[in-house]
XYZ file of C-alpha atoms in Angstrom:
383
model
C -11.429 4.711 16.144
C -15.119 3.958 16.907
C -18.170 3.570 15.754
C -17.905 3.851 11.255
C -19.547 5.817 9.971
C -21.533 5.257 6.296
C -21.433 8.299 3.729
C -22.579 7.965 -0.062
C -22.008 4.750 -1.059
C -20.252 1.700 1.228
C -16.842 2.797 -0.340
C -16.972 5.969 1.509
C -15.856 4.397 5.122
C -15.297 7.066 7.488
C -14.912 7.169 11.181
C -16.268 8.984 14.027
C -12.372 10.205 15.296
C -10.656 10.123 18.578
C -10.639 13.046 20.855
C -8.154 15.139 19.046
C -6.744 17.628 22.514
C -6.777 14.162 24.701
C -3.874 13.368 21.952
C -0.043 15.335 22.714
C 0.710 17.306 20.397
C -2.216 18.056 18.912
C -2.787 21.517 20.206
C 0.928 22.437 20.542
C 1.199 21.855 16.502
C -1.596 24.144 15.156
C -0.435 26.714 17.519
C 2.257 26.458 16.278
C 1.130 27.034 13.397
C -1.879 28.838 13.639
C -4.429 27.593 12.018
C -6.929 27.014 16.130
C -8.296 24.107 17.326
C -9.908 21.163 15.408
C -13.761 21.954 14.661
C -16.621 19.112 16.337
C -18.253 20.191 13.928
C -17.970 17.048 10.276
C -14.626 16.223 11.691
C -13.828 12.896 10.601
C -10.688 10.151 10.413
C -10.259 7.638 8.514
C -9.008 4.180 8.651
C -5.476 3.438 10.243
C -3.143 2.089 12.133
C -2.701 5.572 13.969
C -5.085 8.021 14.862
C -6.413 10.709 12.388
C -9.031 14.178 11.959
C -9.710 15.850 9.202
C -11.498 18.713 9.223
C -11.502 22.938 9.734
C -9.982 23.984 12.166
C -10.755 27.465 14.260
C -9.168 30.290 11.835
C -11.159 28.741 8.628
C -7.630 25.461 7.622
C -9.234 22.425 6.549
C -6.159 20.057 7.372
C -5.474 16.445 7.682
C -3.757 15.590 10.678
C -2.082 12.683 11.811
C 0.378 10.164 14.447
C 2.453 7.290 13.436
C 3.950 4.621 16.517
C 6.736 6.947 18.229
C 9.690 4.002 19.951
C 9.808 3.796 23.273
C 12.817 6.221 23.856
C 10.041 8.612 21.794
C 11.748 8.738 18.271
C 10.098 7.872 16.020
C 11.784 5.741 12.446
C 8.313 6.541 10.867
C 8.134 9.758 11.512
C 12.278 10.479 10.482
C 11.210 8.944 7.160
C 7.830 10.553 6.781
C 10.471 13.964 7.339
C 13.004 12.773 4.435
C 10.721 12.868 1.920
C 9.162 16.272 2.504
C 12.998 17.144 2.191
C 13.252 15.622 -0.811
C 10.288 16.899 -2.204
C 11.283 20.144 -3.579
C 12.841 18.197 -6.559
C 9.806 17.026 -7.448
C 9.407 18.347 -10.947
C 7.203 21.446 -10.990
C 3.837 19.927 -13.205
C 5.060 16.127 -13.079
C 2.429 13.624 -12.483
C 3.605 13.348 -8.505
C 1.527 14.598 -6.225
C 0.527 15.147 -2.693
C -1.059 16.623 -0.328
C 1.078 20.199 1.335
C 3.480 19.228 3.914
C 1.978 22.434 6.485
C 3.788 21.243 10.003
C 5.014 18.089 11.942
C 5.838 17.960 15.724
C 8.478 16.131 16.974
C 8.044 14.997 20.820
C 3.900 13.929 19.913
C 4.592 12.345 15.876
C 1.657 14.597 14.927
C 2.270 15.423 11.177
C -0.819 18.547 9.608
C -1.346 18.048 6.363
C -3.442 20.112 3.768
C -7.085 18.235 3.459
C -7.644 17.701 -0.025
C -11.187 19.488 -2.049
C -13.108 16.978 -2.357
C -10.969 14.268 -2.123
C -11.025 9.391 -2.479
C -8.698 7.067 -0.775
C -7.251 5.204 -3.895
C -8.823 2.128 -2.342
C -12.552 3.601 -2.195
C -11.531 4.383 -6.449
C -10.781 1.035 -7.283
C -13.991 -0.273 -5.428
C -15.974 1.623 -7.815
C -14.754 0.973 -10.174
C -12.959 4.377 -11.237
C -9.516 3.660 -10.923
C -9.449 3.382 -14.965
C -6.402 2.962 -17.030
C -6.142 6.442 -17.232
C -5.535 7.035 -13.255
C -3.334 4.137 -13.942
C -0.513 5.327 -16.529
C -1.003 8.423 -14.548
C -0.220 6.346 -11.241
C 2.896 5.068 -13.131
C 4.743 8.068 -14.417
C 4.191 9.813 -11.104
C 5.865 6.461 -9.745
C 8.540 6.244 -12.089
C 8.983 10.341 -11.358
C 9.661 8.883 -7.246
C 12.030 6.376 -8.846
C 14.180 8.883 -10.690
C 14.662 11.383 -7.152
C 17.923 12.015 -7.109
C 19.698 10.695 -3.591
C 22.477 12.700 -4.042
C 22.763 14.276 -0.575
C 20.100 13.407 1.356
C 19.487 11.901 4.282
C 17.058 8.969 2.824
C 16.369 5.602 5.398
C 19.119 2.920 3.563
C 18.277 0.568 5.404
C 16.781 -2.527 4.215
C 13.077 -2.976 4.083
C 11.719 -5.035 6.504
C 8.970 -7.588 4.126
C 8.349 -10.263 4.350
C 10.820 -10.879 7.639
C 12.984 -13.762 6.379
C 13.440 -14.557 9.959
C 10.415 -14.971 10.129
C 10.147 -17.991 7.352
C 11.375 -20.159 10.157
C 9.283 -19.799 13.629
C 7.132 -16.673 15.583
C 8.988 -15.036 17.926
C 6.898 -15.999 20.789
C 6.254 -11.883 21.166
C 4.773 -11.147 17.649
C 2.885 -15.107 17.975
C 0.302 -13.187 20.488
C -0.701 -11.093 18.722
C -1.776 -12.999 15.181
C -5.527 -14.351 14.784
C -5.590 -17.704 14.217
C -6.303 -16.961 10.880
C -3.045 -15.233 10.106
C -1.044 -17.668 12.105
C -2.893 -20.120 9.044
C -1.323 -17.756 6.777
C 1.636 -17.317 7.849
C 2.512 -21.058 8.321
C 1.168 -21.279 4.230
C 4.179 -20.115 4.152
C 6.343 -21.944 6.655
C 5.777 -25.014 5.684
C 6.484 -24.806 2.124
C 9.558 -24.985 0.672
C 9.321 -23.420 -2.899
C 7.356 -20.121 -1.416
C 9.947 -19.849 2.116
C 13.714 -20.271 -0.905
C 11.755 -18.321 -3.766
C 11.401 -15.264 -0.970
C 14.883 -15.449 0.357
C 16.084 -15.598 -3.234
C 13.908 -12.358 -3.940
C 15.912 -10.800 -0.461
C 18.962 -11.812 -2.695
C 19.055 -10.425 -5.623
C 16.876 -6.991 -4.181
C 20.461 -6.572 -1.701
C 21.791 -6.415 -5.387
C 18.988 -4.228 -7.222
C 20.150 -0.330 -8.034
C 18.599 1.208 -5.572
C 16.477 4.610 -5.435
C 13.996 6.796 -4.013
C 10.290 4.572 -2.569
C 7.456 4.250 -1.456
C 7.660 1.186 0.200
C 3.964 0.734 1.264
C 2.657 1.099 -1.852
C -1.002 0.449 -1.653
C -4.834 1.431 -3.719
C -5.425 3.557 -0.244
C -1.674 5.928 -0.096
C -3.209 6.948 -3.343
C -5.300 9.970 -3.466
C -8.152 11.307 -5.717
C -9.206 15.331 -5.977
C -10.660 17.534 -8.073
C -9.526 15.137 -10.689
C -5.784 14.820 -9.862
C -3.695 11.584 -8.521
C -1.889 12.331 -5.324
C 0.126 10.085 -3.556
C 0.300 10.136 0.344
C 2.002 8.375 3.417
C 4.769 8.243 3.453
C 6.871 6.412 7.163
C 8.150 3.499 4.461
C 9.806 5.853 2.214
C 13.401 5.031 1.828
C 16.492 4.143 -0.993
C 15.193 0.379 -1.854
C 14.420 -1.728 -4.894
C 12.143 0.405 -7.246
C 10.701 -3.063 -8.043
C 9.420 -3.614 -4.181
C 7.080 0.133 -5.558
C 5.749 -1.513 -9.081
C 5.380 -4.899 -7.133
C 2.796 -3.754 -5.136
C 0.602 -2.162 -7.306
C 0.874 -5.173 -9.514
C 0.032 -7.445 -6.993
C -3.097 -4.445 -5.599
C -5.230 -5.198 -8.593
C -4.423 -9.402 -8.287
C -5.590 -9.154 -4.994
C -8.080 -6.689 -5.617
C -9.324 -10.126 -8.415
C -9.240 -12.654 -6.100
C -10.976 -11.233 -3.814
C -13.863 -9.894 -6.178
C -14.242 -13.757 -5.959
C -16.554 -13.375 -3.487
C -17.982 -10.260 -3.271
C -21.163 -10.089 -4.548
C -22.767 -8.172 -7.312
C -22.559 -7.470 -10.652
C -18.248 -6.737 -10.152
C -18.334 -10.861 -9.514
C -20.395 -11.902 -12.308
C -23.092 -13.750 -10.083
C -25.121 -11.217 -7.675
C -26.003 -13.886 -5.306
C -23.189 -14.471 -4.619
C -22.238 -16.195 -0.701
C -20.571 -13.162 1.114
C -17.160 -15.015 2.269
C -16.720 -17.935 -0.499
C -16.794 -20.198 2.034
C -19.521 -22.304 0.503
C -17.221 -21.928 -3.501
C -16.231 -25.139 -5.070
C -12.869 -25.145 -5.656
C -13.239 -24.172 -9.587
C -15.370 -21.814 -9.140
C -12.610 -20.204 -6.821
C -10.230 -20.817 -9.460
C -12.907 -19.162 -12.282
C -13.577 -16.183 -10.643
C -10.539 -15.612 -10.177
C -9.106 -15.544 -13.939
C -11.768 -13.639 -14.218
C -10.810 -10.762 -11.668
C -7.467 -10.654 -13.483
C -7.696 -11.282 -16.910
C -10.452 -8.071 -15.270
C -7.667 -5.702 -14.472
C -4.907 -7.081 -16.857
C -5.549 -3.771 -18.762
C -5.089 -1.783 -15.876
C -1.450 -3.387 -15.030
C -0.486 -2.329 -18.344
C -1.860 1.139 -18.955
C 0.649 1.726 -15.291
C 3.359 -0.062 -17.045
C 2.950 2.039 -19.901
C 3.472 4.756 -17.589
C 5.412 3.672 -16.116
C 8.119 3.135 -18.867
C 7.386 5.958 -19.976
C 9.385 8.350 -17.877
C 12.078 6.057 -16.293
C 13.434 2.659 -17.704
C 13.784 -0.398 -15.886
C 16.745 -2.035 -15.452
C 16.563 -5.780 -16.576
C 15.425 -7.429 -14.148
C 12.879 -5.349 -12.209
C 9.808 -7.175 -14.235
C 11.023 -10.238 -12.410
C 11.155 -9.085 -8.946
C 8.625 -6.888 -10.181
C 5.931 -9.934 -10.188
C 8.530 -11.294 -7.337
C 7.672 -8.516 -5.225
C 3.292 -8.999 -6.012
C 3.431 -12.693 -4.845
C 5.006 -11.117 -1.794
C 2.175 -8.066 -1.640
C -0.790 -10.746 -2.148
C 1.086 -12.978 1.172
C 1.352 -9.780 2.967
C -1.454 -8.626 2.572
C -3.916 -11.568 2.898
C -2.208 -12.425 6.447
C -3.480 -8.321 7.269
C -7.308 -8.822 5.652
C -6.457 -12.484 7.830
C -6.420 -10.345 12.007
C -10.177 -10.069 12.012
C -11.314 -13.785 11.663
C -10.711 -16.929 13.040
C -9.910 -19.169 9.935
C -9.167 -18.743 6.708
C -11.653 -18.545 3.922
C -10.933 -20.729 0.307
C -10.321 -17.256 -1.683
C -8.067 -16.365 1.598
C -4.969 -19.838 0.020
C -6.671 -19.092 -3.596
C -4.287 -15.830 -2.931
C -2.055 -17.124 -1.395
C -1.329 -19.987 -4.321
C -1.227 -16.892 -6.452
C 1.345 -15.428 -4.326
C 3.121 -18.488 -4.335
C 3.484 -19.267 -8.779
C 4.177 -15.794 -8.764
C 7.514 -16.253 -5.786
C 8.658 -19.193 -7.448
C 7.998 -18.470 -11.526
C 8.417 -14.862 -11.823
C 10.039 -14.763 -15.663
C 6.605 -16.186 -16.346
C 4.465 -14.773 -14.177
C 6.069 -11.228 -15.579
C 5.886 -12.467 -18.844
C 1.585 -12.753 -17.813
C 1.218 -9.102 -16.811
C 2.361 -7.909 -19.227
C 5.407 -6.308 -17.830
C 7.777 -6.258 -21.514
C 10.484 -4.438 -21.655
C 11.446 -2.581 -25.288
C 12.199 -5.786 -27.368
C 16.215 -5.630 -27.965
C 16.387 -5.188 -24.568
C 19.028 -6.924 -22.554
C 17.180 -10.143 -20.202
């Protein structure tokens, strides 16, 4: 990706994409599908680690084309997982809350896929930042995730391997190859985990509980930017981590997204943070200010978490231990997000350390955290 361009406000970030003709597989895929070429006029890209293009083709079709990572031997586990979802997609009940962009086709050698571009699409991250990811949408998201978890995987070729995060071997020390690619702030973020026996022990316990939990089809990379709002409908996309897994991963990730949003709104200037004159980075805040602002943000988002959980339980009865595991995965999600956002920084801000503190509390006290987050089960449910 190159120069960022904004359209319609700070939450609507688009990018000038790389030249699609320089990426193997894009032309071949569009030719095979009979869609022509991507028109350069109006062509845009979205944030992400892989090249992607959104625009109109010479045949008049509006498409979204994306690449995924390939292994040195040319294979792509990410592509295989994404296509395994497309193979399972016909089992999604008609009219359900689980909506997803139409898959048009894939060029396997280039690990390139094409989807029908949704009209007027906004990323869920944009919707959340703009304050429009309201309780109604959260309830819909809960129903969508419950529908996904309720799909029958019998006979489907789904990845049944363990999800890679959190990487337990990294709780002791980095491999040298990974260390070279991390910023100083990312290394500092990892040290917050590695130097904390309580957090390390809680993560190990969580992975043990995960291995014993019921497995369902699960997204396993659920973030706001994996949702799309288009014409009033909520869609879920990006299935590269899709697999059979503990459903608490997805529940915890959605909860963790709201906690991440609440924590980082501490240093966002404007009415949403309660102070239009707030400094933009959080480095000037006292500990008391960080705690106060963070607490206000979490309380503001609790109704959205409750609405998601309500929608989820309307369609699926979770196993009795799922709320506690979800709270633990929400804690890991905060660590994971602060590590990711630290990539562009040399030091960790006080707000980043506050996010780690909240994540630690969720990991080490998941039962109390589940109650605080309103992840309640029906009265009388066995615990």
